[in-house]
Every structure is written in C-alpha cells, then in structure tokens.
Coordinates of C-alpha atoms in Angstrom, one line a residue:
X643 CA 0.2 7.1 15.2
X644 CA 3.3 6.2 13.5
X645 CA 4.9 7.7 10.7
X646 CA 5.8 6.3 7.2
X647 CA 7.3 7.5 4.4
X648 CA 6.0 5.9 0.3
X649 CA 8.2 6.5 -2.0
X650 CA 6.1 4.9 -4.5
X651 CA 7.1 3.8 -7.9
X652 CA 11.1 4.2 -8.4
X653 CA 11.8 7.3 -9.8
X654 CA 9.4 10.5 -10.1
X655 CA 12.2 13.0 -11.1
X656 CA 14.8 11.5 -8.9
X657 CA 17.7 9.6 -8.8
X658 CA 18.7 6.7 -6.3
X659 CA 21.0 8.7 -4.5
X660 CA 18.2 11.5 -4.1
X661 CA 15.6 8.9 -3.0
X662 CA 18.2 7.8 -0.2
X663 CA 18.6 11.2 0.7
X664 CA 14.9 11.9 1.6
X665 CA 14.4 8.9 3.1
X666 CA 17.6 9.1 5.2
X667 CA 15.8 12.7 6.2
X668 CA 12.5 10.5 6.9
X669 CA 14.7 8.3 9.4
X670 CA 16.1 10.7 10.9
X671 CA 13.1 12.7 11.8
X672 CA 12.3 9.3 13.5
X673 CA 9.9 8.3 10.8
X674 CA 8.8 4.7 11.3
X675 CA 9.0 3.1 8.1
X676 CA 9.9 3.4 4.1
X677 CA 7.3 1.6 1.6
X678 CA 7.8 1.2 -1.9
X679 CA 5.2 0.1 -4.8
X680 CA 5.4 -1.8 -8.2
X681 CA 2.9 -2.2 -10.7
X682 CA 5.0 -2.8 -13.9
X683 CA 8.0 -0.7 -13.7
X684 CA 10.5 -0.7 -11.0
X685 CA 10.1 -4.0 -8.9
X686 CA 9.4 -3.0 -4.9
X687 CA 12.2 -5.8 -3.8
X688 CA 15.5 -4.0 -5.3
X689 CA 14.8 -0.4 -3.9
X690 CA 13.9 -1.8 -0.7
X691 CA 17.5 -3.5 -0.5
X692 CA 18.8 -0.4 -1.8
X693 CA 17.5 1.1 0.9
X694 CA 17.9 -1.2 3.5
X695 CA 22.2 -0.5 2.7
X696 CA 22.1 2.9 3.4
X697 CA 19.4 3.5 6.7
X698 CA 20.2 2.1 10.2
X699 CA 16.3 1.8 11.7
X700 CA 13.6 3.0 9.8
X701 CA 11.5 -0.4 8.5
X702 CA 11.5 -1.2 5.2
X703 CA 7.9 -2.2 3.7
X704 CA 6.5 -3.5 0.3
X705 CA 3.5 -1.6 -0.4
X706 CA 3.2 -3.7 -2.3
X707 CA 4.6 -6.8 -4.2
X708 CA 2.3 -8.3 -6.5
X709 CA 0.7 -11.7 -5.6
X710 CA 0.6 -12.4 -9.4
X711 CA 4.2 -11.5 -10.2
X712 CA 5.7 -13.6 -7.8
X713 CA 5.0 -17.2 -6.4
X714 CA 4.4 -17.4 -2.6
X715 CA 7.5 -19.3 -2.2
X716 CA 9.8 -16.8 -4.0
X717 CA 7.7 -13.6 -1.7
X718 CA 9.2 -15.6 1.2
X719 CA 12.3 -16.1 0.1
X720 CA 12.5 -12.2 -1.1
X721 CA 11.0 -11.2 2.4
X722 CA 13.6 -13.3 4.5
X723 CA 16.5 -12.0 2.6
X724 CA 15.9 -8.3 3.1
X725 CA 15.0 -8.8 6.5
X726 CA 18.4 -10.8 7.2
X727 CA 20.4 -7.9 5.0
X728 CA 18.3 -5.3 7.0
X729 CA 18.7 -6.8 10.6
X730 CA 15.4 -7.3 11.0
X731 CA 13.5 -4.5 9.4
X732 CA 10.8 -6.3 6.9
X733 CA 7.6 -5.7 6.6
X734 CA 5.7 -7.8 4.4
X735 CA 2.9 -6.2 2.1
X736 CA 1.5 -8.1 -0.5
X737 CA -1.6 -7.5 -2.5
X738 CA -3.3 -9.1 -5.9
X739 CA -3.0 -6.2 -8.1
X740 CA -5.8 -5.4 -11.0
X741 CA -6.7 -7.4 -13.7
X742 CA -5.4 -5.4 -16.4
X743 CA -1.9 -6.0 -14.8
X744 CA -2.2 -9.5 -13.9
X745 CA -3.1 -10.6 -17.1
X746 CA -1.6 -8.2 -19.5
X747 CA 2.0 -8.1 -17.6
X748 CA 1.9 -11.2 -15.7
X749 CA -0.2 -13.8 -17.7
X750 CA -1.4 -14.6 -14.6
X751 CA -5.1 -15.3 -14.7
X752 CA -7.9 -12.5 -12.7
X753 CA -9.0 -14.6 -10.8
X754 CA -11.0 -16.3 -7.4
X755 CA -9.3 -13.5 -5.5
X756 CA -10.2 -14.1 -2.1
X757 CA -9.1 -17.8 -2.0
X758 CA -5.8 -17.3 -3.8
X759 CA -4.9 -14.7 -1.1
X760 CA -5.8 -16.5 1.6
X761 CA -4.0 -19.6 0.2
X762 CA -0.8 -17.6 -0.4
X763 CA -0.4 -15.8 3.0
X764 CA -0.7 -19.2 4.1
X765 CA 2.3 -20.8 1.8
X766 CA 4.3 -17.6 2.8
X767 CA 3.7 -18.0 6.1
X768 CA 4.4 -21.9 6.2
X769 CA 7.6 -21.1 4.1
X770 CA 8.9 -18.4 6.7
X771 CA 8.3 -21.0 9.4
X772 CA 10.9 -23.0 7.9
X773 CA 9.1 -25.9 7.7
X774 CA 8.7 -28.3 5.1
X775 CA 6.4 -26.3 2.2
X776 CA 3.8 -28.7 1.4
X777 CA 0.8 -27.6 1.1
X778 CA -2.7 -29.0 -0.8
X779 CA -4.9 -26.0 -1.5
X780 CA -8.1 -25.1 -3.8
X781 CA -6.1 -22.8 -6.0
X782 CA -2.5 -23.5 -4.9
X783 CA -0.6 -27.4 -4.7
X784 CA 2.9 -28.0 -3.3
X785 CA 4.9 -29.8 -4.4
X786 CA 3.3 -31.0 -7.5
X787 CA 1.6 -34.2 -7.3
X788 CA 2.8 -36.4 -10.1
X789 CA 5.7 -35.3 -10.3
X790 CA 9.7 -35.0 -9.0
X791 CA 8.4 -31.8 -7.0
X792 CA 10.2 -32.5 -3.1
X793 CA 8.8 -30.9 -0.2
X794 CA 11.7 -28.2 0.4
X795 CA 12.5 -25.5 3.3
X796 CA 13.6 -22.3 3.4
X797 CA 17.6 -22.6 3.8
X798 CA 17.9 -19.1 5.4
X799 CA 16.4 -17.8 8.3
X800 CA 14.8 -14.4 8.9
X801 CA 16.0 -12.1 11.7
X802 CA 12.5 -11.7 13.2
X803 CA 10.6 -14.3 14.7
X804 CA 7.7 -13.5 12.7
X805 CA 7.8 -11.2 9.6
X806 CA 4.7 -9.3 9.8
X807 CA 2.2 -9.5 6.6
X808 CA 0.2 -6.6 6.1
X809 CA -2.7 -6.8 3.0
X810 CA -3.9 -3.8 0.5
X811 CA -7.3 -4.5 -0.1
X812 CA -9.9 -2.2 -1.4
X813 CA -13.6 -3.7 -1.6
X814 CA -14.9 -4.8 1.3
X815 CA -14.5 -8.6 1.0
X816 CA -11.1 -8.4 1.1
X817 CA -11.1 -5.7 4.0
X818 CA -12.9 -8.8 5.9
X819 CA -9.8 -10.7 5.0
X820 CA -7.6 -8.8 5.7
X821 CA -8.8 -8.5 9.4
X822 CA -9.2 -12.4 9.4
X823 CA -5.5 -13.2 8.1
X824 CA -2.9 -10.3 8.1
X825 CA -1.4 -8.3 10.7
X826 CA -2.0 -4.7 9.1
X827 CA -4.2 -3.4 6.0
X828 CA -3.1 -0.9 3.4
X829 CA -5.8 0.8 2.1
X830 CA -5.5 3.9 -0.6
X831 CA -7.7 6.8 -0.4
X832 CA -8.7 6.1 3.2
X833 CA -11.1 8.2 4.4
X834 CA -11.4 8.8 8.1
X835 CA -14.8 10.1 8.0
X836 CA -15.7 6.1 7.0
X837 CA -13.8 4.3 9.2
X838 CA -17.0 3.2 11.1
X839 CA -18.0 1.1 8.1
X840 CA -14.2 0.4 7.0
X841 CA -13.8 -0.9 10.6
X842 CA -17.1 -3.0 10.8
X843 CA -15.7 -5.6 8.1
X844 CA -12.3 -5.4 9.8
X845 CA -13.7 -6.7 12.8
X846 CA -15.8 -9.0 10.8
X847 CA -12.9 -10.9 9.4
X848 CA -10.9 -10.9 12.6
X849 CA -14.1 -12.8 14.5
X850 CA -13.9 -15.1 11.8
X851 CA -10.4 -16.4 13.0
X852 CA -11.6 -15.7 16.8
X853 CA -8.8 -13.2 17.4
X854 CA -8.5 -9.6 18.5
X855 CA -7.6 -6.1 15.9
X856 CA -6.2 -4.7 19.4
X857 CA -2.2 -5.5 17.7
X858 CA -3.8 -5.1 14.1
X859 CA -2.2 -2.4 12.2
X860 CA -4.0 0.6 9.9
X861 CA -2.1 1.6 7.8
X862 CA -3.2 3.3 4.7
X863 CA -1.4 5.7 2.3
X864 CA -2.2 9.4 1.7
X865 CA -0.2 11.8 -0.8
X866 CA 0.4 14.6 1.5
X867 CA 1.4 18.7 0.3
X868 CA 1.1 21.6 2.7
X869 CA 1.1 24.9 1.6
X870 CA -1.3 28.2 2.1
X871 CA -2.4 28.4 -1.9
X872 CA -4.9 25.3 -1.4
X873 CA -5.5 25.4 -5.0
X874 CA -2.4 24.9 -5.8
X875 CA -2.3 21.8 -2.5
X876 CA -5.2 20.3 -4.6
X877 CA -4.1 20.9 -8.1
X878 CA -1.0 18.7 -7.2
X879 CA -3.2 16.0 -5.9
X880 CA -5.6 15.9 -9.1
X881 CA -3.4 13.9 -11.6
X882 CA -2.8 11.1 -9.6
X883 CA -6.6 10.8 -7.7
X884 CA -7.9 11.1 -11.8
X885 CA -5.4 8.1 -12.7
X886 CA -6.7 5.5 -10.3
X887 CA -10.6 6.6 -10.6
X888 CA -10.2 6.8 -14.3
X889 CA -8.0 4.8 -15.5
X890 CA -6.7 1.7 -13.1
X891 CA -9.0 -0.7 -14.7
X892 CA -12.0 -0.5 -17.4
X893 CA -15.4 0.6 -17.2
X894 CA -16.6 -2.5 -15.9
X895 CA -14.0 -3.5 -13.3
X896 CA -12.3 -0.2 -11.2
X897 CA -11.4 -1.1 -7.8
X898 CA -10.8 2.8 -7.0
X899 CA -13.5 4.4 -9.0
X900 CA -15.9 1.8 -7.1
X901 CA -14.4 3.0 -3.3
X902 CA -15.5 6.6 -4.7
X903 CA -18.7 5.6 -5.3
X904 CA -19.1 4.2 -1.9
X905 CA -17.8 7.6 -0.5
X906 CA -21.0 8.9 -1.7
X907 CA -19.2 10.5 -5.4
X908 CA -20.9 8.1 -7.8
X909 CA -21.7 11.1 -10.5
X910 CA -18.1 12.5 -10.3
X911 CA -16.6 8.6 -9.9
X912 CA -18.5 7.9 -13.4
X913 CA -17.9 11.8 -14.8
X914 CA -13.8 11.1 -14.3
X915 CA -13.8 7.8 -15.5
X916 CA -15.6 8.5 -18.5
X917 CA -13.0 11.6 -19.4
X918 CA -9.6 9.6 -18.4
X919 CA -10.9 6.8 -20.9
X920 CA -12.4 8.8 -23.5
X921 CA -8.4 10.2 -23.4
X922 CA -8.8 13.8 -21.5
X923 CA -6.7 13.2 -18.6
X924 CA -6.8 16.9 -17.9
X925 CA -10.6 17.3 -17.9
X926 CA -10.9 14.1 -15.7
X927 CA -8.7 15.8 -13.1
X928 CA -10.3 18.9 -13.7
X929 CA -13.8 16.8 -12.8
X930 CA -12.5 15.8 -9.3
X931 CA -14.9 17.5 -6.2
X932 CA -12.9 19.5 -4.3
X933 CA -14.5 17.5 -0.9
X934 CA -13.0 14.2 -1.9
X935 CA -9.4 15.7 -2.0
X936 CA -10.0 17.1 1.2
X937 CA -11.4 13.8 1.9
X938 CA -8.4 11.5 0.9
X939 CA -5.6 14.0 1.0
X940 CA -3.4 16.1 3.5
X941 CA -3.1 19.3 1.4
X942 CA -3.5 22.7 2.6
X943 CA -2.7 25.5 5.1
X944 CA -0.6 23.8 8.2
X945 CA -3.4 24.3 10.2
X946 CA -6.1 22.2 7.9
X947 CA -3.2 19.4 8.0
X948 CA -2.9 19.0 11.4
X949 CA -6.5 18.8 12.0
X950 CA -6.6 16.2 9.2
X951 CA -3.4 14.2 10.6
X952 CA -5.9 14.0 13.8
X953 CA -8.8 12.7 12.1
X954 CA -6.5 10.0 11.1
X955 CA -5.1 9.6 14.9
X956 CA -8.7 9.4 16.1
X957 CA -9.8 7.2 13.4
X958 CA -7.5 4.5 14.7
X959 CA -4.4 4.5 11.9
X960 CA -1.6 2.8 13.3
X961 CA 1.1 4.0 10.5
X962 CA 0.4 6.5 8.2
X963 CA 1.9 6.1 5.2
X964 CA 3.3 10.3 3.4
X965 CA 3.9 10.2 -0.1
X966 CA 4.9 14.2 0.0
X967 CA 3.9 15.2 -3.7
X968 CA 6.9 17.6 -4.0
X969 CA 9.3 17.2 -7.1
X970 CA 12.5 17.6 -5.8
X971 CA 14.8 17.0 -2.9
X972 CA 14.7 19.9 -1.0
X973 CA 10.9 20.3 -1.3
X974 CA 10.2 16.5 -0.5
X975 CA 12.2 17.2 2.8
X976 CA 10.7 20.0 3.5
X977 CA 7.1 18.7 3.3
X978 CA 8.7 15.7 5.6
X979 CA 9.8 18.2 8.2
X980 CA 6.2 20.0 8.4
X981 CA 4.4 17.2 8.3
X982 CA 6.5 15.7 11.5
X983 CA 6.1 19.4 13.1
X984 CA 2.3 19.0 12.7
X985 CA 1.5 15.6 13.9
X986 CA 3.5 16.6 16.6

C-alpha cells in the first residue's frame, strides 16, 4: 500500500510556501503522491503546478477536478500540461461534484450522471490520444454539428503514454463505473470493514468491460491524527465528518449522509443532518457515533493507527490518501512522520 498525501482545499491556516514545505516532507519520506481538491474555492489545477515546481518525484493528483467546471476537452488539455511541466507525474482524478455546486456555481445542469461520465472519460481519453476529437455522444457532441466547429487535436503531448484516470464516486452505480472505465476509485469515508460489498460492484463494472481490477487502483482518502487523548483524535475529526453528512447537499439529495446510512448509521446519518441544517453545526458534530470515526478515520493512540493502516492494507487499498488534520507546519509533519513509522 502506497502512501499519499491530500492537501485538500488551498489554504487551511497555511500559506503556499508552508503547503510546499509539508509536501516536500511527504516526498521525502517517500510518499507516493500529492492530491488536491476544489469545490468552489481554490481551483485543484494551479496548486498542482505549484507544486509540481518545487518536488522532484512524488505524483501530483487531482482529487478532484470537477466534471461540471470544466469541458472534457479543457480537463485534457489541463492534465497534459502538468504532466509535461511535471515530467510525467499526473494523475488524473475527476468526479461530477453535487448538485448544489453544479448548478449554483457552475450553471451546469444535475444531471444523467452516469452517462455524462462515461461520455467524458471517453472525450478525455480520445483527446489525450491525440487524435482528432470527434465524438457523437447521448449527452456530449463534438464538434458541433451545424456549425464552423472543426475536428481538432491536442497540439502538445503528454510525457506518459497514458495518463491514468482515476474516478470519486460515492453510490454504488457509479462505484460499478468506476470499475468498468477508470484506472483507480476515490472514495471518501472508506470503510474497510465494507469493502466486501464496496468491492462486489467494483468487480461488477470491470466484467462489464471484460477486463481485470488486478492493475485497478483503491484509493480512497482518510483525515488521519494520532495522538494518545482519543477524544481529542476524534474531536478534530467531528467538524469536517458533520459537514459532509449534514450539509453537502439537502435533505433530499446527500451523497455522504446516504454512504452513512449504508454503514448501518441511518438514526445518527438523519440526527446530524437535521442539526447541520437546522444551523447547529456544533450539536451535529457533537451527534457523530464514536464507531463511525473509528470507522472512517485514523485517529488515536499509535498503536490503534497501525492496526487501522492494516485494515486498509488487507482490505485491498492501493494508495491511501493522509489528510493529517494538524494546523500548522510542524504538527502536519509530524503526523506525516508517524504515520510513515506506522505503516511501516
């Protein structure tokens, strides 16, 4: 199992020379990768550059850009040019977002989901192939017919042969698709204890497209603090885990607070919700089971983190993504460094 290092969404307390000092650390402690997220803030693209200029190695992934804020065409252009100013480090991660951010940020509509991503991995793909990029899709027509649209290609060339795409997907249709198109899956709040299940519609995708998971890549993201005052290990991870459940979406459509529910937390899953969007953030963190921290998190006394690091290593992760939930430098390294002494 592989390590990665999230850096999530630009900032958190830190400047970008502090950012490039952790994740300089991350390299050096021969961490695999670097990921960094977007919703409606920093864009992914520009810190992975920024990165990219001042690391030697570690691989620089999107985790993820947003399907609606970007045409498939311009994802492969942005892909091919940090992998050529890299040296060949990209790794593409794409994903379709919420609908709250598609179509309150983007205007782009919510919105047959599973056939716009399947369409646009296969436009980014096409485009990265540098061949000519036409394509005639159900949701997605290039060039435009009627029209001076030409059939163009991509003028620059990649470093790697083939940039790989990994998917975040969350419900279990798009798990299936993600086996059956991508080369790796992000999930958030991956729980090894349900990897059986998470696994099943992996492998149900793939034999959809006739091909093996045996080069398929795991890869999910977990927020990561050790320390021997659990409480306080937990406390750290409540804001965020109370964020997605409660408020990453409305009461009718929550990606997150659903995935709970299929953990086997509907009561707390509806308890949170209900608090984050009645406006008591606190109460809704407050609300969270302590299991389903334990569940989703590496937080704890060394030794509970190591056993958890190899439920994950048993459970078939590829590339564990660490977002250490530390608030400054020295602490963020430091979490780094113990969580490489631990997974050994």
């Amino acid at each position: 199992m592989k390590l990665g290092i999230h850096v999530g969404y630009w900032g958190l307390g830190m400047g970008a020379r502090d950012q490039l000092e952790v994740v300089q650390e991350a390299e050096r402690l021969g961490f695999d990768s670097v990921w960094a997220a977007e919703a409606y803030g920093s864009d992914a693209a520009t810190v992975l550059a920024w990165l990219a200029a001042g690391t030697t190695t570690i691989r620089l992934g999107s985790a993820i850009f947003q399907m609606p804020g970007r045409s498939p065409a311009m994802t492969a252009m942005t892909a091919a040019t940090i992998d050529e100013l890299s040296g060949g480090r990209m790794i593409l991660g794409i994903g379709s977002s919420g609908p709250q951010v598609a179509e309150g940020w983007h205007g782009q509509r919510f919105a047959r989901q599973l056939q716009r991503t399947r369409e646009y991995v296969e436009v980014v793909r096409l485009a990265l192939s540098r061949d000519r990029l036409e394509y005639h899709g159900e949701t997605i027509e290039l060039p435009l017919p009627d029209g001076p649209g030409k059939a163009l290609r991509l003028t620059i060339a990649p470093k790697q042969e083939r940039i790989p795409i990994y998917l975040a997907a969350i419900g279990p249709k798009n798990t299936a698709l993600a086996g059956e198109i991508a080369d790796g899956w992000i999930p958030t709040f991956f729980s090894p204890e349900h990897v059986g299940e998470l696994h099943a519609l992996l492998e149900e995708g793939a034999a959809r497209s006739g091909r093996s998971l045996d080069e398929f890549d795991m890869a999910p993201t977990v927020n990561a603090y050790v320390s021997d005052d659990r409480e306080k290990a937990r406390n750290l991870m409540r804001p965020v885990l109370a964020l997605y459940i409660g408020g990453m979406g409305s009461r009718q459509q929550n990606f997150y607070n659903n995935l709970v529910q299929r953990y086997g937390f509907a009561d707390a899953a509806k308890e949170i919700q209900d608090l984050y969007l009645d406006g008591k953030a606190s109460a809704a963190a407050a609300a969270i089971p302590e299991e389903l921290i334990d569940m989703v998190s590496l937080c704890g006394p060394r030794d509970v983190v190591r056993d958890r690091l190899a439920a994950y290593r048993e459970a078939g992760v590829g590339t564990l993504m660490i977002t250490p939930m530390a608030f400054t430098t020295d602490e963020r390294i430091e979490q780094l460094r113990t969580i490489t002494e631990l997974a050994g």
